[in-house]
Short mmCIF file of C-alpha atoms in Angstrom, two decimals:
data_model
loop_
_atom_site.label_atom_id
_atom_site.label_comp_id
_atom_site.label_asym_id
_atom_site.label_seq_id
_atom_site.Cartn_x
_atom_site.Cartn_y
_atom_site.Cartn_z
CA MET A 166 -9.22 44.68 -54.31
CA ARG A 167 -7.07 41.60 -55.01
CA PRO A 168 -6.26 39.49 -51.91
CA ARG A 169 -2.72 39.76 -50.70
CA ASN A 170 -0.39 36.92 -51.58
CA ILE A 171 0.78 34.77 -48.71
CA THR A 172 4.53 35.06 -48.73
CA LYS A 173 6.84 32.10 -48.37
CA SER A 174 8.14 33.44 -45.07
CA SER A 175 4.64 33.76 -43.63
CA LYS A 176 3.91 30.15 -44.61
CA ILE A 177 7.05 29.02 -42.81
CA ALA A 178 6.14 31.08 -39.76
CA ALA A 179 2.68 29.52 -39.68
CA LEU A 180 4.13 26.02 -40.00
CA LEU A 181 6.60 26.68 -37.20
CA GLY A 182 3.75 27.88 -35.02
CA VAL A 183 1.81 24.68 -35.62
CA LEU A 184 4.86 22.55 -34.85
CA ALA A 185 5.56 24.52 -31.69
CA PHE A 186 1.98 24.05 -30.52
CA ALA A 187 2.13 20.33 -31.26
CA ALA A 188 5.40 19.99 -29.37
CA ALA A 189 3.98 21.83 -26.37
CA THR A 190 0.89 19.64 -26.36
CA GLN A 191 2.99 16.49 -26.58
CA ALA A 192 5.19 17.68 -23.73
CA GLN A 193 2.12 18.12 -21.53
CA ALA A 194 0.70 14.69 -22.40
CA GLU A 195 2.57 12.64 -19.82
CA THR A 196 1.70 9.31 -18.21
CA LEU A 197 2.51 8.85 -14.53
CA THR A 198 2.99 5.15 -13.73
CA ILE A 199 2.36 4.02 -10.16
CA LEU A 200 2.96 0.55 -8.71
CA ALA A 201 1.17 0.22 -5.39
CA ALA A 202 -0.05 -2.16 -2.71
CA GLY A 203 -3.48 -3.62 -3.42
CA THR A 204 -5.04 -2.00 -0.35
CA LEU A 205 -4.23 1.43 -1.78
CA GLY A 206 -6.46 0.74 -4.80
CA LYS A 207 -9.48 2.87 -3.89
CA THR A 208 -7.40 5.69 -2.39
CA PHE A 209 -4.94 5.98 -5.26
CA LYS A 210 -7.65 5.72 -7.92
CA GLU A 211 -9.42 8.68 -6.34
CA ALA A 212 -6.13 10.53 -5.97
CA ALA A 213 -5.27 9.81 -9.62
CA LYS A 214 -8.54 11.34 -10.79
CA ASN A 215 -8.02 14.45 -8.68
CA PHE A 216 -4.38 14.77 -9.76
CA GLU A 217 -5.33 14.55 -13.44
CA GLN A 218 -7.81 17.40 -12.98
CA LEU A 219 -5.06 19.53 -11.47
CA HIS A 220 -2.61 18.59 -14.25
CA PRO A 221 -4.30 18.81 -17.68
CA GLY A 222 -2.68 16.46 -20.18
CA VAL A 223 -1.41 14.09 -17.48
CA THR A 224 -2.69 10.52 -17.25
CA VAL A 225 -2.12 8.55 -14.05
CA GLN A 226 -1.87 4.79 -14.55
CA PRO A 227 -1.84 2.91 -11.23
CA GLN A 228 -1.25 -0.82 -11.00
CA PHE A 229 -1.96 -2.74 -7.80
CA GLY A 230 -0.74 -5.98 -6.26
CA GLY A 231 1.32 -7.45 -3.44
CA SER A 232 3.94 -4.98 -2.26
CA VAL A 233 6.91 -7.30 -2.70
CA LYS A 234 5.65 -8.24 -6.15
CA MET A 235 5.28 -4.57 -7.13
CA VAL A 236 8.80 -3.76 -5.98
CA LYS A 237 10.29 -6.75 -7.80
CA MET A 238 8.64 -5.54 -11.01
CA VAL A 239 11.08 -2.63 -10.76
CA THR A 240 14.13 -4.37 -9.31
CA GLU A 241 14.00 -7.66 -11.28
CA LEU A 242 11.73 -7.09 -14.29
CA HIS A 243 12.96 -3.50 -14.79
CA GLN A 244 9.48 -2.15 -15.42
CA PRO A 245 9.52 1.66 -15.60
CA ALA A 246 7.66 3.26 -12.69
CA ASP A 247 7.38 6.80 -11.38
CA VAL A 248 6.07 6.01 -7.89
CA VAL A 249 6.25 2.81 -5.84
CA ALA A 250 4.03 2.55 -2.75
CA VAL A 251 4.12 -0.41 -0.34
CA ALA A 252 2.17 -1.59 2.71
CA ASP A 253 5.32 -2.14 4.79
CA TYR A 254 7.99 0.54 4.87
CA SER A 255 10.77 -2.04 5.28
CA VAL A 256 10.13 -3.44 1.78
CA ILE A 257 11.69 -0.42 0.05
CA PRO A 258 15.08 -0.46 1.82
CA LYS A 259 15.21 -4.27 1.72
CA TYR A 260 14.72 -4.59 -2.04
CA MET A 261 15.47 -1.18 -3.54
CA TYR A 262 18.40 0.27 -1.58
CA ALA A 263 21.97 -0.71 -2.46
CA HIS A 264 23.20 -3.85 -0.69
CA GLY A 265 26.64 -5.31 -1.39
CA THR A 266 26.83 -5.75 -5.15
CA GLN A 267 23.15 -4.86 -5.60
CA ALA A 268 22.73 -1.49 -7.28
CA ALA A 269 20.16 0.84 -5.77
CA THR A 270 16.85 1.34 -7.57
CA ALA A 271 15.80 3.85 -4.88
CA ASP A 272 17.63 5.52 -2.02
CA TRP A 273 14.94 7.18 0.11
CA SER A 274 11.38 6.61 1.26
CA ILE A 275 8.51 8.38 3.00
CA GLY A 276 6.17 6.77 5.54
CA PHE A 277 2.79 8.39 4.94
CA LEU A 278 -0.01 6.35 6.55
CA GLY A 279 -0.75 3.66 9.11
CA ASN A 280 -3.14 0.72 9.31
CA ALA A 281 -4.12 -2.28 11.43
CA ILE A 282 -4.41 -5.96 10.58
CA THR A 283 -7.72 -7.67 11.38
CA PHE A 284 -10.26 -10.27 10.21
CA VAL A 285 -13.38 -9.26 8.32
CA TYR A 286 -16.60 -11.23 7.93
CA THR A 287 -20.21 -10.98 6.78
CA PRO A 288 -23.55 -12.02 8.34
CA LYS A 289 -23.23 -15.26 6.34
CA SER A 290 -19.95 -16.20 8.04
CA LYS A 291 -19.91 -19.15 10.42
CA ASP A 292 -20.72 -17.95 13.97
CA ALA A 293 -20.94 -14.34 12.77
CA GLY A 294 -23.54 -13.66 15.45
CA THR A 295 -21.38 -14.77 18.37
CA ILE A 296 -17.81 -13.79 17.45
CA ASN A 297 -16.32 -10.94 19.48
CA THR A 298 -13.01 -9.45 20.60
CA LYS A 299 -12.61 -12.08 23.34
CA ASN A 300 -13.47 -15.32 21.54
CA TRP A 301 -12.42 -14.58 17.93
CA TYR A 302 -9.47 -16.98 17.87
CA LYS A 303 -11.62 -19.80 19.27
CA VAL A 304 -14.25 -19.22 16.57
CA LEU A 305 -11.62 -19.10 13.82
CA SER A 306 -10.15 -22.38 15.11
CA GLN A 307 -13.39 -24.35 14.88
CA PRO A 308 -13.63 -27.20 12.35
CA GLY A 309 -15.23 -26.20 9.06
CA VAL A 310 -14.35 -22.49 9.24
CA GLN A 311 -12.78 -21.20 6.03
CA ILE A 312 -10.27 -18.35 6.35
CA GLY A 313 -8.69 -16.42 3.48
CA ARG A 314 -5.36 -14.61 3.58
CA SER A 315 -2.71 -13.23 1.27
CA ASN A 316 0.60 -14.86 0.40
CA PRO A 317 3.26 -14.02 3.01
CA ASP A 318 5.95 -14.43 0.34
CA THR A 319 4.56 -11.64 -1.84
CA ASP A 320 2.36 -9.39 0.30
CA PRO A 321 2.87 -7.59 3.63
CA SER A 322 -0.61 -8.37 4.93
CA GLY A 323 0.26 -12.04 4.47
CA TYR A 324 3.27 -11.95 6.76
CA GLN A 325 1.69 -9.34 9.04
CA THR A 326 -1.15 -11.82 9.61
CA LEU A 327 1.40 -14.40 10.71
CA GLN A 328 3.07 -11.85 13.00
CA MET A 329 -0.28 -10.88 14.49
CA LEU A 330 -1.16 -14.50 15.20
CA ASP A 331 2.25 -15.03 16.80
CA LEU A 332 1.60 -12.03 19.06
CA ALA A 333 -1.92 -13.32 19.80
CA SER A 334 -0.52 -16.67 20.94
CA LYS A 335 1.47 -14.85 23.62
CA TYR A 336 -1.22 -12.27 24.43
CA TYR A 337 -3.93 -14.89 25.04
CA HIS A 338 -1.51 -17.41 26.60
CA ASP A 339 -2.34 -20.07 24.02
CA PRO A 340 0.83 -21.46 22.39
CA GLN A 341 -1.23 -23.35 19.78
CA LEU A 342 -3.39 -20.37 18.76
CA ALA A 343 -1.60 -19.52 15.51
CA GLU A 344 -1.34 -23.16 14.45
CA LYS A 345 -5.05 -23.80 15.05
CA VAL A 346 -6.21 -20.68 13.17
CA LEU A 347 -3.87 -21.31 10.23
CA ALA A 348 -5.18 -24.88 9.93
CA ASN A 349 -8.37 -23.23 8.58
CA ALA A 350 -6.41 -20.97 6.23
CA PRO A 351 -4.76 -23.40 3.78
CA LYS A 352 -2.80 -22.36 0.70
CA THR A 353 -5.89 -22.96 -1.43
CA ASN A 354 -7.43 -19.98 0.42
CA MET A 355 -4.41 -17.80 -0.33
CA ARG A 356 -3.94 -15.13 -3.00
CA ASP A 357 -1.15 -12.71 -3.93
CA THR A 358 -3.08 -9.90 -2.30
CA GLU A 359 -5.93 -10.20 0.17
CA THR A 360 -8.24 -7.86 -1.75
CA ASP A 361 -8.51 -10.60 -4.41
CA LEU A 362 -10.54 -12.60 -1.88
CA LEU A 363 -13.17 -9.97 -1.07
CA SER A 364 -15.62 -11.41 -3.61
CA ALA A 365 -15.11 -14.91 -2.18
CA LEU A 366 -15.98 -13.55 1.26
CA GLN A 367 -19.07 -11.73 0.04
CA LEU A 368 -20.24 -14.83 -1.84
CA GLY A 369 -19.83 -16.98 1.25
CA GLN A 370 -17.05 -19.12 -0.20
CA ILE A 371 -14.91 -18.22 2.83
CA ASP A 372 -16.05 -17.16 6.30
CA TYR A 373 -13.29 -14.81 7.40
CA LEU A 374 -10.54 -12.87 5.66
CA ALA A 375 -7.31 -11.54 7.15
CA ILE A 376 -7.07 -8.00 5.84
CA TYR A 377 -6.44 -4.41 6.80
CA GLN A 378 -8.89 -2.40 8.87
CA SER A 379 -9.00 0.22 6.10
CA ASP A 380 -10.52 -2.37 3.75
CA ALA A 381 -13.13 -3.27 6.33
CA LEU A 382 -14.19 0.37 6.53
CA GLN A 383 -14.05 0.97 2.77
CA HIS A 384 -16.19 -2.08 1.98
CA HIS A 385 -18.51 -1.71 4.98
CA LEU A 386 -17.62 -5.13 6.37
CA ASN A 387 -17.84 -6.42 9.91
CA TYR A 388 -14.42 -6.71 11.49
CA ILE A 389 -12.82 -7.82 14.74
CA LYS A 390 -11.40 -4.95 16.78
CA LEU A 391 -8.19 -6.61 17.83
CA PRO A 392 -6.18 -5.13 20.71
CA PRO A 393 -3.41 -2.70 19.67
CA GLN A 394 -0.95 -4.98 21.43
CA ILE A 395 -1.35 -7.46 18.57
CA ASN A 396 -2.82 -5.64 15.52
CA LEU A 397 0.47 -3.91 14.59
CA SER A 398 -1.18 -0.47 14.55
CA ASP A 399 0.49 1.33 17.44
CA PRO A 400 4.15 2.47 17.36
CA ARG A 401 4.12 2.49 21.17
CA PHE A 402 4.19 -1.32 21.05
CA ALA A 403 7.01 -1.52 18.49
CA ALA A 404 9.33 -3.30 20.92
CA ASP A 405 6.66 -5.92 21.63
CA TYR A 406 5.83 -6.37 17.93
CA ALA A 407 9.49 -7.12 17.27
CA HIS A 408 9.18 -10.34 19.27
CA ALA A 409 6.80 -11.77 16.65
CA THR A 410 8.20 -13.55 13.60
CA ALA A 411 6.80 -14.58 10.23
CA HIS A 412 8.63 -17.36 8.41
CA THR A 413 8.59 -16.66 4.66
CA ALA A 414 10.44 -17.60 1.50
CA ASN A 415 12.19 -14.23 1.83
CA GLY A 416 13.49 -15.02 5.31
CA ASP A 417 12.21 -14.57 8.86
CA LEU A 418 10.50 -11.21 9.25
CA PRO A 419 10.10 -9.56 12.67
CA GLY A 420 6.92 -7.67 13.50
CA ARG A 421 6.83 -3.89 13.28
CA PRO A 422 4.16 -1.17 13.26
CA ILE A 423 2.28 -1.00 9.96
CA VAL A 424 3.46 2.09 8.09
CA TYR A 425 2.94 2.38 4.34
CA ALA A 426 5.75 4.04 2.43
CA LEU A 427 6.45 5.37 -1.05
CA THR A 428 9.42 6.40 -3.15
CA ILE A 429 10.47 7.45 -6.63
CA PRO A 430 12.72 4.91 -8.40
CA LYS A 431 16.07 6.28 -9.53
CA ASP A 432 15.23 5.71 -13.21
CA ALA A 433 11.65 7.04 -13.01
CA PRO A 434 10.55 8.44 -16.41
CA HIS A 435 8.86 11.48 -14.81
CA PRO A 436 10.54 12.21 -11.45
CA LYS A 437 9.33 15.81 -11.20
CA LEU A 438 5.72 14.81 -11.81
CA ALA A 439 6.13 11.90 -9.38
CA ALA A 440 7.31 14.32 -6.69
CA GLU A 441 4.23 16.45 -7.34
CA PHE A 442 1.97 13.42 -6.88
CA ILE A 443 3.66 12.52 -3.59
CA ALA A 444 3.36 16.13 -2.44
CA TYR A 445 -0.35 15.95 -3.25
CA MET A 446 -0.71 12.80 -1.10
CA LEU A 447 1.13 14.49 1.79
CA GLY A 448 -0.88 17.69 1.47
CA PRO A 449 -4.32 18.54 2.92
CA LYS A 450 -6.35 16.98 0.07
CA GLY A 451 -4.32 13.78 0.05
CA GLN A 452 -4.46 13.51 3.84
CA ALA A 453 -8.24 13.95 3.79
CA LEU A 454 -8.51 11.20 1.19
CA ILE A 455 -6.33 8.88 3.27
CA LYS A 456 -8.46 9.45 6.37
CA LYS A 457 -11.73 9.06 4.44
CA ASN A 458 -10.62 5.61 3.27
CA GLY A 459 -9.99 4.27 6.75
CA PHE A 460 -6.23 4.79 7.08
CA ALA A 461 -4.39 6.69 9.82
CA PRO A 462 -2.51 9.61 8.22
CA VAL A 463 1.11 9.99 9.32
CA HIS A 464 1.44 13.75 9.60
CA PRO A 465 4.01 15.03 9.24
CA ALA A 466 5.21 12.12 7.15
CA TYR A 467 8.35 10.18 8.13
CA ALA A 468 11.44 10.57 5.95
CA GLN A 469 14.18 8.01 5.54
CA HIS A 470 17.32 9.51 3.95
CA ALA A 471 15.69 12.91 3.47
CA ASP A 472 18.94 14.30 2.07
CA MET A 473 18.48 12.06 -0.98
CA MET A 474 14.90 13.02 -1.80
CA PRO A 475 13.67 15.98 -3.90
CA GLN A 476 13.93 19.30 -2.06
CA THR A 477 10.20 19.91 -2.53
CA LEU A 478 9.40 16.85 -0.38
CA ARG A 479 11.88 17.43 2.43
CA LYS A 480 9.88 20.28 3.92
CA LEU A 481 6.81 18.02 4.11
CA THR A 482 8.52 15.39 6.28
CA VAL A 483 10.30 14.84 9.59
CA ALA A 484 13.03 12.38 10.48
CA TRP A 485 11.81 8.82 10.93
CA PRO A 486 11.48 8.16 14.69
CA GLY A 487 14.17 5.85 15.98
CA GLN A 488 16.13 5.81 12.69
#
């Protein structure tokens, strides 16, 4: 029997089917771009991998650095981003909300985890065997001690370190405390984000590094358990933290509890997918990941301007206390 001829219409139908399949595949192949604080590196890389498994065809591309620097990549360099996450919740309203003639690049934010500022060290660090919660500032003030820190003009941990030292000066009744410690932390020991100095610490090029407690836990480093009255970790001391000031190129910054926040820029290429990623971070799996990496989950998360955020995220948040 002679094979049937393939009609012109059947050829067209087959071609249309191929094109439809290709279009569907292309639609699913999306790239979610995230700009985040350096200390979120390990957590967000793990979250990205899990999110990609739950969303076939989606690629998550996170980029990490100082929080102010990451935000300015959106506000000044106009780099497309789907999610922006910072180590100080005040960075988003300060740089991304509308102010005067400044157009808004975001109009809401969610506080989703907490942290504490501290100093980490290794067994090779000077006086590592004798430093403790009572004498730490005396050890760090000794001649020859090398201390690393991040840039207070570009990174929250940089100015939070200054705020912590200001609080410590009052707490330990030593007006010169901050000045003496910072004398061993010159600009040559400064980087845009403190995680850039972890290798220098591990190699013994510096003795101590001002960093977040989460990093100490993630990297299995020794750290000083500073009192909550000065480590910016406890919202109950918010009024006391406010008396501390960090002088930076971006102005004088008062102390406040450390709460990381995230948002979706107004011109995000994939806002729906971005909302799904944030929902993942606020959900049980994301919260477990946050806790595993040494952070304090904020649950339920704090919402600033909840009426402006996607409906799917509103139900996962509560009003920001005191705002």
